[in-house]
Tab-separated table of C-alpha atoms and ligand atoms in Angstrom:
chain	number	residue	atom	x	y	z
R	23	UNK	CA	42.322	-15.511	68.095
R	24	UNK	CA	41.426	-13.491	71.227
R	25	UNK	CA	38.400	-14.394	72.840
R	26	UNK	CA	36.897	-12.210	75.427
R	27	UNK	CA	34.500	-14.231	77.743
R	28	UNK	CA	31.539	-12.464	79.768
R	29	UNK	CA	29.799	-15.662	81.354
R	30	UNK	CA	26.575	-15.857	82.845
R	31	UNK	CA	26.799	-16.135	86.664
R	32	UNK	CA	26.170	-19.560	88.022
R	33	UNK	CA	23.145	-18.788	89.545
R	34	UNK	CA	21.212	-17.588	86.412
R	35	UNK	CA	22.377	-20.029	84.567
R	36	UNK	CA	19.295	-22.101	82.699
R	37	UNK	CA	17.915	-25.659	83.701
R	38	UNK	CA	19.168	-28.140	81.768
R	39	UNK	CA	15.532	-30.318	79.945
R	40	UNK	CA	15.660	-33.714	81.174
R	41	UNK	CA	14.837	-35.441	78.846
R	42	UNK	CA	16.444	-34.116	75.398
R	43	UNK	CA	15.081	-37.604	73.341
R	44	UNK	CA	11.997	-35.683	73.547
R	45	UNK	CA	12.019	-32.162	72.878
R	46	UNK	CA	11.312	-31.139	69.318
R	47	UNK	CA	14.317	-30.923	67.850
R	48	UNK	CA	16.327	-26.925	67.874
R	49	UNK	CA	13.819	-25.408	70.081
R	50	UNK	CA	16.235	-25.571	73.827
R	51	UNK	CA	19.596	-23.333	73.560
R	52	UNK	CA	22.596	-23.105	76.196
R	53	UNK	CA	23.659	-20.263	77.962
R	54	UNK	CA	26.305	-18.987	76.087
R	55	UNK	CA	27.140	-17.809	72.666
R	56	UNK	CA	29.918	-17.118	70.084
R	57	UNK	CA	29.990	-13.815	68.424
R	58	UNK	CA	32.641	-11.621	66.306
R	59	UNK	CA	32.157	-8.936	64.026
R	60	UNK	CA	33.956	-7.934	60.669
R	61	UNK	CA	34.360	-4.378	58.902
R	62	UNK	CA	35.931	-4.371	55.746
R	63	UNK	CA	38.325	-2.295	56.676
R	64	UNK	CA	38.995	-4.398	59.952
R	65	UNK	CA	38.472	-7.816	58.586
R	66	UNK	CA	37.397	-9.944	61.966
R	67	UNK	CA	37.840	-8.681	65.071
R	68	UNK	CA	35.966	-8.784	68.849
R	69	UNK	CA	35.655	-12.323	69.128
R	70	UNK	CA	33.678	-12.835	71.889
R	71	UNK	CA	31.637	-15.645	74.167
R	72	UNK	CA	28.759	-14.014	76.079
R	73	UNK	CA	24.956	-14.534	76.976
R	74	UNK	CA	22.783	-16.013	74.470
R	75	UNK	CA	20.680	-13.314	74.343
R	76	UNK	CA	18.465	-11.310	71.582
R	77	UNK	CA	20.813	-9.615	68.982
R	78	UNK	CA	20.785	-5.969	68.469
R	79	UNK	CA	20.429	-5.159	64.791
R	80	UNK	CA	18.870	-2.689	62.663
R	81	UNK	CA	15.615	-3.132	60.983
R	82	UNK	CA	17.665	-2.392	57.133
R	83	UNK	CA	20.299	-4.767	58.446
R	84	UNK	CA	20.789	-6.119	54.326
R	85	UNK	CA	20.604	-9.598	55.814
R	86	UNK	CA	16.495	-9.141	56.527
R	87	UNK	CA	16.105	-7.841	52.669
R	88	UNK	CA	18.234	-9.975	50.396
R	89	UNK	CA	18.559	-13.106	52.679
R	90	UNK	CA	22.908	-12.536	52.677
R	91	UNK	CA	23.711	-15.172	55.170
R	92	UNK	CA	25.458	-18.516	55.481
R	93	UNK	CA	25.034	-21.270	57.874
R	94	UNK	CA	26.292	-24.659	58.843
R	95	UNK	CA	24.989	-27.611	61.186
R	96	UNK	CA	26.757	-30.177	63.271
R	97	UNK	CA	26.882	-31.601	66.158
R	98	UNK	CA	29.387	-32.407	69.589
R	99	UNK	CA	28.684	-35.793	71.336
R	100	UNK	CA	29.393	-37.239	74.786
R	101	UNK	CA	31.678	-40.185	73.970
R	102	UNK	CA	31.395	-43.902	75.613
R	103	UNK	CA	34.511	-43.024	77.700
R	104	UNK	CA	32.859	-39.579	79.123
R	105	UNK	CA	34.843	-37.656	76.773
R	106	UNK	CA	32.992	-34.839	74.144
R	107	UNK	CA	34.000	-34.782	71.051
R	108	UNK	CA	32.629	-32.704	67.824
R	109	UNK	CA	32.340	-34.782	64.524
R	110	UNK	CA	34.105	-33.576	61.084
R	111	UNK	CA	33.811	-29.750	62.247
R	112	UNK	CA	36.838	-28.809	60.110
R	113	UNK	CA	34.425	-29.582	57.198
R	114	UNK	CA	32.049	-27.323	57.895
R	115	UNK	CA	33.851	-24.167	58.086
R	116	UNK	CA	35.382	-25.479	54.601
R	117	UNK	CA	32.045	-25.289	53.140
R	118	UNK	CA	30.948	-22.302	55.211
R	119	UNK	CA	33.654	-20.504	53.212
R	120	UNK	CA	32.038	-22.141	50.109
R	121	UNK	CA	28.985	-20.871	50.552
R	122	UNK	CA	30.573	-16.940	52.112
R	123	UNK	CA	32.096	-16.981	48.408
R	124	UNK	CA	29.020	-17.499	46.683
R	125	UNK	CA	26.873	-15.411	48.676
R	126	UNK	CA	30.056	-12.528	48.805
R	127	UNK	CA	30.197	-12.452	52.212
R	128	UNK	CA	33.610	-12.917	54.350
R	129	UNK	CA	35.277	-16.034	54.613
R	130	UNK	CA	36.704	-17.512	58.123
R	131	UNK	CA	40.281	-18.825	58.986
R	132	UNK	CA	38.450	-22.730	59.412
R	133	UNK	CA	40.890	-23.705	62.057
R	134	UNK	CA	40.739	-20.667	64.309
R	135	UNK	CA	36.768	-20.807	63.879
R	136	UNK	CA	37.638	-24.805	65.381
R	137	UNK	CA	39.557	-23.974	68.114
R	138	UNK	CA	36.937	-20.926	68.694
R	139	UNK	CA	33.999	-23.390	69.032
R	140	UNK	CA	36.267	-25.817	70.845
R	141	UNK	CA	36.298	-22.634	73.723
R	142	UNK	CA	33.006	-22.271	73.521
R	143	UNK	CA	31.896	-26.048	74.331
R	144	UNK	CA	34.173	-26.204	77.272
R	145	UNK	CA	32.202	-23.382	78.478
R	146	UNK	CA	29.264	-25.197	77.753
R	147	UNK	CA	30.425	-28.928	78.440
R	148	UNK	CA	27.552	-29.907	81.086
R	149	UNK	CA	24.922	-29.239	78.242
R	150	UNK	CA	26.320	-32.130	75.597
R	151	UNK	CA	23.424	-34.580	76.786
R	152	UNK	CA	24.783	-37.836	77.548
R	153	UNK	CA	21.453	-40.270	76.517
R	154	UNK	CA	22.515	-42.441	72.971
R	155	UNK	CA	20.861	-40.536	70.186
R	156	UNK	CA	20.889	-37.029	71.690
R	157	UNK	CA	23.635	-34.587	70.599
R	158	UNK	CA	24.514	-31.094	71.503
R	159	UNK	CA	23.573	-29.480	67.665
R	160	UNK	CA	26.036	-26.325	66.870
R	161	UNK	CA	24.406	-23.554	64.271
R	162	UNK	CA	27.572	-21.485	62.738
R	163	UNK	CA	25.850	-18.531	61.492
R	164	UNK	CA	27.199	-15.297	59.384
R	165	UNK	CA	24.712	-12.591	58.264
R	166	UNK	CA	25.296	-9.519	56.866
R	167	UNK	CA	24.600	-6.200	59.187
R	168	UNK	CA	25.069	-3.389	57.359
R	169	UNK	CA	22.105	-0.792	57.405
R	170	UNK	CA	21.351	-0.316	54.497
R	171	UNK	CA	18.615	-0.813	51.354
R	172	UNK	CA	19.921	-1.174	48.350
R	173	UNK	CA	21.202	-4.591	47.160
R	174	UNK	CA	25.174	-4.949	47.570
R	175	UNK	CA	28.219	-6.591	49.100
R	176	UNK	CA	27.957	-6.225	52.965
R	177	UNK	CA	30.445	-3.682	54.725
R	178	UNK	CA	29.893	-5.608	58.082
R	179	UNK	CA	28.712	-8.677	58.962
R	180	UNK	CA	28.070	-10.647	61.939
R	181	UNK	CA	29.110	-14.407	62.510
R	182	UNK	CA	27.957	-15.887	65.544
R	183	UNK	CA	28.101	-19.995	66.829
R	184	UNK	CA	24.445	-21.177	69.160
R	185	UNK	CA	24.048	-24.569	70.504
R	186	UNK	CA	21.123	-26.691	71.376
R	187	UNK	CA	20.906	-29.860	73.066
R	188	UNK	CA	18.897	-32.202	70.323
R	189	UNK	CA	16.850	-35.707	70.055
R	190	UNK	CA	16.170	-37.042	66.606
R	191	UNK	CA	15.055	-34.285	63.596
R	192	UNK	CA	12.128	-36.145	62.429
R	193	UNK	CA	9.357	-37.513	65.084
R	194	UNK	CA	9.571	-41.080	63.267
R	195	UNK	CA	13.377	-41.375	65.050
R	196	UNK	CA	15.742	-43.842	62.761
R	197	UNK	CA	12.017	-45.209	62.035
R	198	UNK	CA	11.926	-45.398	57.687
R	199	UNK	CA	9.357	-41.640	56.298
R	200	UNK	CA	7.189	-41.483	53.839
R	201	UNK	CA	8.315	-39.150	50.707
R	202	UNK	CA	6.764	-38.021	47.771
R	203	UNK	CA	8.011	-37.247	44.405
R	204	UNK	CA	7.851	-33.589	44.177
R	205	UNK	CA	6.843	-31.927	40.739
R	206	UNK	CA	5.287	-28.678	41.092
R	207	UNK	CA	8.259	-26.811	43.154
R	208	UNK	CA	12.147	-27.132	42.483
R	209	UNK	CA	14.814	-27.004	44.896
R	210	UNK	CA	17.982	-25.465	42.652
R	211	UNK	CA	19.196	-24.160	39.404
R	212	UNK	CA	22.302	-24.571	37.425
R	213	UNK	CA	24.442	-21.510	38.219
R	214	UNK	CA	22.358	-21.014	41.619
R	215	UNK	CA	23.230	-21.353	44.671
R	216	UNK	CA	21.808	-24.756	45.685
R	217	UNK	CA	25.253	-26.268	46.528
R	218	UNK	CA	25.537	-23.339	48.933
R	219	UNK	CA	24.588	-23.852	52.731
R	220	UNK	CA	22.484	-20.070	52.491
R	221	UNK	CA	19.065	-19.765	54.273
R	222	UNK	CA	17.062	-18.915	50.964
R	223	UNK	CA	17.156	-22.424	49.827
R	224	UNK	CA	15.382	-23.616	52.582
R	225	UNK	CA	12.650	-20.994	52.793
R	226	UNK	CA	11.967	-22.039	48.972
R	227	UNK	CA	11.554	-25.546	50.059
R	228	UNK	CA	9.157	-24.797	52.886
R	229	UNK	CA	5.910	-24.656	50.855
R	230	UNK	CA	6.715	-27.967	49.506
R	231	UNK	CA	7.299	-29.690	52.606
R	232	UNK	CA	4.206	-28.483	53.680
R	233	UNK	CA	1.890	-29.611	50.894
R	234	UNK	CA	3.668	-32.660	51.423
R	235	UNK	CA	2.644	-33.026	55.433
R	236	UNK	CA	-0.662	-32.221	54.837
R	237	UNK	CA	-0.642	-34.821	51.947
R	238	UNK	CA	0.395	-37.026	54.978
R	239	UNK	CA	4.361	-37.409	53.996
R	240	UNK	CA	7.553	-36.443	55.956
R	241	UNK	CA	9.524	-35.523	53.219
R	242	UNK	CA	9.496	-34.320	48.948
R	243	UNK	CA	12.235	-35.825	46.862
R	244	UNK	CA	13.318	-32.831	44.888
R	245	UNK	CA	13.932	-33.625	40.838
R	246	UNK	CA	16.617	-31.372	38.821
R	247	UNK	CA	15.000	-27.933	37.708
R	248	UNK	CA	15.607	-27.920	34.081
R	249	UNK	CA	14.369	-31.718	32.664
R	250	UNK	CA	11.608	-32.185	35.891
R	251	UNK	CA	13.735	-35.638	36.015
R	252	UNK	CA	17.031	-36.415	37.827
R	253	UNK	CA	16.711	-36.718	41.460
R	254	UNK	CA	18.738	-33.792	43.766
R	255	UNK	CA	17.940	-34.166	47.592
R	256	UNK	CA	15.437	-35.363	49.795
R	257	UNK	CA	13.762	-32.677	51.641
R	258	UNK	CA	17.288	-30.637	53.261
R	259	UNK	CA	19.420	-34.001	53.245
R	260	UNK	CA	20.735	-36.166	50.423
R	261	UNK	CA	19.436	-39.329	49.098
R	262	UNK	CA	21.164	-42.320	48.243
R	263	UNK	CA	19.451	-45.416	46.541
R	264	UNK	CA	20.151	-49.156	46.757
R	265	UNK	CA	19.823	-50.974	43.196
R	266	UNK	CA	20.823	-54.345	42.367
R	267	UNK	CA	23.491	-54.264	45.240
R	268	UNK	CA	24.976	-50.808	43.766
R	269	UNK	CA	24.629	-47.783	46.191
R	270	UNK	CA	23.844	-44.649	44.194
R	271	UNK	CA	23.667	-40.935	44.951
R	272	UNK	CA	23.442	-37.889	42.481
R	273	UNK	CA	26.773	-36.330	41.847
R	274	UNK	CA	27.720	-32.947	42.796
R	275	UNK	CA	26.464	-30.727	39.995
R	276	UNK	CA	26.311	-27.711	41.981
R	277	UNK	CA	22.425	-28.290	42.805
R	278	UNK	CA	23.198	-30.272	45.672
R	279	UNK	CA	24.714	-29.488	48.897
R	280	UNK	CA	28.023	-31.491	49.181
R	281	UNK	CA	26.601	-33.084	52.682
R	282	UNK	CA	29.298	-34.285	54.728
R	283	UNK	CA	27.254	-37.047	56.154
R	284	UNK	CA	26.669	-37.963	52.137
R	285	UNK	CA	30.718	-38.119	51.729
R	286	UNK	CA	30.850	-39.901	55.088
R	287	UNK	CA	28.801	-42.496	54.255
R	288	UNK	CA	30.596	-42.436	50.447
R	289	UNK	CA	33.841	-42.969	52.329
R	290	UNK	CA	32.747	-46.198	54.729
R	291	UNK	CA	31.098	-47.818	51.903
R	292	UNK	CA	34.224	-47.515	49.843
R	293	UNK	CA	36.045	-48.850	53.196
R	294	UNK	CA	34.033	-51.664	53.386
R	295	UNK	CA	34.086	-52.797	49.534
R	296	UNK	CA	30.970	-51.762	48.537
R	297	UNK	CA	29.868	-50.301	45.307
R	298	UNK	CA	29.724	-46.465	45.864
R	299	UNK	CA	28.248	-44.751	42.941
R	300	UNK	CA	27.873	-40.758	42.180
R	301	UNK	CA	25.449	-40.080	38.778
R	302	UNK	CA	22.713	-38.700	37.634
R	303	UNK	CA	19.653	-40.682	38.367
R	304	UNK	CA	16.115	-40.298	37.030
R	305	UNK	CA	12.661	-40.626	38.819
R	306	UNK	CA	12.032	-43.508	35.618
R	307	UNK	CA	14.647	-45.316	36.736
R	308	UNK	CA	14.199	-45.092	40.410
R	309	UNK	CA	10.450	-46.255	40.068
R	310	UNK	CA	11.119	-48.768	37.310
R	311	UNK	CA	13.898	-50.543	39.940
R	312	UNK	CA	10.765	-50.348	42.886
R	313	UNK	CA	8.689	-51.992	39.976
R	314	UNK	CA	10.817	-54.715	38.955
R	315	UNK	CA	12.028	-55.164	42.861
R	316	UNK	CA	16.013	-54.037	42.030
R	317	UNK	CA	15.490	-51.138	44.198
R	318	UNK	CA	16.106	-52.197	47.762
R	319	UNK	CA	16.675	-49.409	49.775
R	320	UNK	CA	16.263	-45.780	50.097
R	321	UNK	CA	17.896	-43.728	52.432
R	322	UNK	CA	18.566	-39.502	52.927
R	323	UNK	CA	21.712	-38.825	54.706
R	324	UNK	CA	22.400	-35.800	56.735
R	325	UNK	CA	23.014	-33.766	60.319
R	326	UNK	CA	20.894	-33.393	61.733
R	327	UNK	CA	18.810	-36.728	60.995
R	328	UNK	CA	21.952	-38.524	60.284
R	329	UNK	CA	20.502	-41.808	58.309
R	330	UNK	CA	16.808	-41.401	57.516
R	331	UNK	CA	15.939	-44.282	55.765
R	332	UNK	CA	12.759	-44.316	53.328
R	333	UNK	CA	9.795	-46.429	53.739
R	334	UNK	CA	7.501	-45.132	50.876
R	335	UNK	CA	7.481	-43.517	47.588
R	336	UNK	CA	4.623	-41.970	45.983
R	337	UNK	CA	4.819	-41.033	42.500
R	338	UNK	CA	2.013	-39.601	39.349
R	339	UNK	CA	-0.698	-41.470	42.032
R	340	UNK	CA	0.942	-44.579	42.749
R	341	UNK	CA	2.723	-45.622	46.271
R	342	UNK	CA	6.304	-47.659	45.951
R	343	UNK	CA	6.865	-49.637	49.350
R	344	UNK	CA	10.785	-49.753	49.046
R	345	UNK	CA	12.014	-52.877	50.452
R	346	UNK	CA	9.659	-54.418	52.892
R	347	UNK	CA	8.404	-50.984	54.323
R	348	UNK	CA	10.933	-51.189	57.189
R	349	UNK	CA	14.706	-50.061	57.757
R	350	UNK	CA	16.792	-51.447	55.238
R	351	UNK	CA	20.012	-53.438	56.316
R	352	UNK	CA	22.213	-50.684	54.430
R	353	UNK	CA	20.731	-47.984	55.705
R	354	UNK	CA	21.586	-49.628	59.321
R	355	UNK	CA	24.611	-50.282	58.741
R	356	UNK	CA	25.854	-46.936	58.013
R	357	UNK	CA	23.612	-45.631	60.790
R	358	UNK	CA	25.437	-47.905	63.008
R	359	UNK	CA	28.833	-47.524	61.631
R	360	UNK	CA	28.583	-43.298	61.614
R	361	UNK	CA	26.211	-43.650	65.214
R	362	UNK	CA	29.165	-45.828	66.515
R	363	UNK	CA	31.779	-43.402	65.791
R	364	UNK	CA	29.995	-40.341	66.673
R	365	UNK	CA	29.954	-41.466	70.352
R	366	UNK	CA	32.867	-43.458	70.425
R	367	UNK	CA	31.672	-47.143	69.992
R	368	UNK	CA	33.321	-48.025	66.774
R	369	UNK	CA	37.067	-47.261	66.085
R	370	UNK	CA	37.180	-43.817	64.060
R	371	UNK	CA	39.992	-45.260	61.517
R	372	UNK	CA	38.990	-41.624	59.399
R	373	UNK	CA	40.101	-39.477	62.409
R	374	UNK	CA	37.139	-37.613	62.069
R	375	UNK	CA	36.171	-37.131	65.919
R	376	UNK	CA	37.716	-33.913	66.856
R	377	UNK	CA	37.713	-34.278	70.928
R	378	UNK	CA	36.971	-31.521	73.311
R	379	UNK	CA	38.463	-32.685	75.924
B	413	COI	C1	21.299	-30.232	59.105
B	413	COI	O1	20.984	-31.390	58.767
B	413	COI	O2	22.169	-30.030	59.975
B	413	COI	C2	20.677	-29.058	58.499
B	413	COI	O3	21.277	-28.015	58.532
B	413	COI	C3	19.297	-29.147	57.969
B	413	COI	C4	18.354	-28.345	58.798
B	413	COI	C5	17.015	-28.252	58.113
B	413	COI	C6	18.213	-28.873	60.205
């Protein structure tokens, strides 16, 4: 792929925050961008790093009208040995295809889309913060530009890569949420699109989330949409649960977003011996394990949070403390174990570090 580059000149370059622990989380982005445009009758073409800067779109752009976008989320660390490294990325533009097929929008070569982003970082190399727990987050984006109102497949799209130096997602840190047991809203249906990484699934969610801060939680647990009864995800990452030794997370019905955190953590725990389990679970037998004390632990998986491990349920009225209340030595464990890779402290034996330089 040809990349044209028109960089920012030193001088009006952006400060740098200090102190990226600290700044809410996706709200500080670098100086440059990815872009490149398709046509149907081109396919891709004018790859491009420039200025991140306001796009230039029309108001019927379809994207605006009938949400036809995709998006993925990882991250690029500064390594123990000063080196920068991105974690898995491959994966992502594997399931950003997934999601362009479901949504019928273009799909990207994944390894020229790799070596694309690997350009852009070395552009943008200074802004991978170096602190433990702070990452530079990268937001692969594709959206569908065509003017126009009525509802079909986009002509031309846009797909475009931003970066932002990041902290922890939630403002508890690696510190174990509160959730609650959501039963008013659902997540995803069979034959929908919740397996898909598209922007409408997490402006559904919004309205839970918030019912659920106000109720003084982090986080809902979403249950299936058809029987109000097997548990999906936990707010936008997925949720694994520790009973009577066994770790369990819901298979991959096509309601669930096949996290690659969730099949990271899937893979070490196979690694290490444990009991890795992928089934349907229901909220009856989640709450009769916190009753009877087989449930241990309780931990979401994902991105951006990476291991968020699960303090408190609250269910029909009644609050579960999972555990003792505090971190679970599981949920450490793989927070060390994927923490420890991710910036070079434990041997990657998967190969998933994809270095930068
Ligand atoms: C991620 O975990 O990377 C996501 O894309 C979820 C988003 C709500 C930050």
């Amino acid at each position: 792929m040809e990349i044209t580059k028109t960089l920012v000149p030193e001088a009006e370059r952006k400060a740098k925050p200090h102190d990226v622990a600290h700044i809410p989380f996706g709200t500080a982005f670098t100086d440059h961008m990815f872009l490149m445009d398709w046509e149907a009758n081109t396919g891709w073409h004018n790859a491009r790093i420039e200025k991140y800067q306001h796009l230039k779109l029309e108001p019927s752009a379809l994207v605006f009208h009938y949400a036809q976008e995709a998006f993925e989320g990882l991250k690029a660390y500064c390594t123990k040995n000063g080196h920068h490294a991105m974690f898995r990325p491959r994966n992502n533009f594997e399931r950003l295809n997934l999601t362009c097929r479901r949504m019928c929008l273009p799909e990207l070569d994944p390894d020229e889309t790799v070596q694309a982003l690997k350009e852009l970082l070395r552009e943008e190399i200074d802004w991978i913060p170096q602190e433990h727990g702070t990452a530079l987050y990268i937001r692969p984006t594709l959206i569908a530009t065509e003017p126009y109102i009525g509802l079909k497949t986009a002509k031309k799209c846009l797909f475009y890569i931003i970066l932002c130096p990041v902290g922890p997602y939630y403002q508890e840190g690696f510190n174990p949420v509160k959730i609650k047991v959501e039963e008013k809203y659902v997540r995803a249906t069979p034959g929908g699109v919740g397996f898909a990484k598209t922007g409408g699934n997490y402006a559904a969610s919004v309205r839970a989330e918030n019912e659920a801060i106000q109720k003084g939680f982090t986080q809902v647990l979403w249950l299936d949409a058809i029987e109000r009864r097997y548990v999906e995800e936990v707010g936008s990452m997925n949720i694994f649960f520790v009973i009577n030794g066994e770790i369990i997370t819901p298979g991959l019905t096509g309601t669930i977003l096949p996290g690659i955190t969730r099949d990271s953590v899937l893979q070490t725990g196979k690694r290490w011996g444990k009991n890795m389990i992928e089934r349907r679970i229901s909220i009856e037998e989640v709450i009769e394990s916190a009753r009877d004390g087989s449930l241990t632990e309780i931990f979401g998986a994902g991105t951006a949070a990476v291991i968020s491990p699960v303090g408190e349920l609250y269910y029909r009225g009644d609050s579960y403390t999972i555990g003792d209340g505090t971190t679970g030595p599981l949920a450490q464990q793989f927070f060390n174990e994927l923490t420890g890779i991710q910036y070079g402290n434990v041997e990657d034996s998967f190969n998933w570090m994809e270095y930068i330089d």
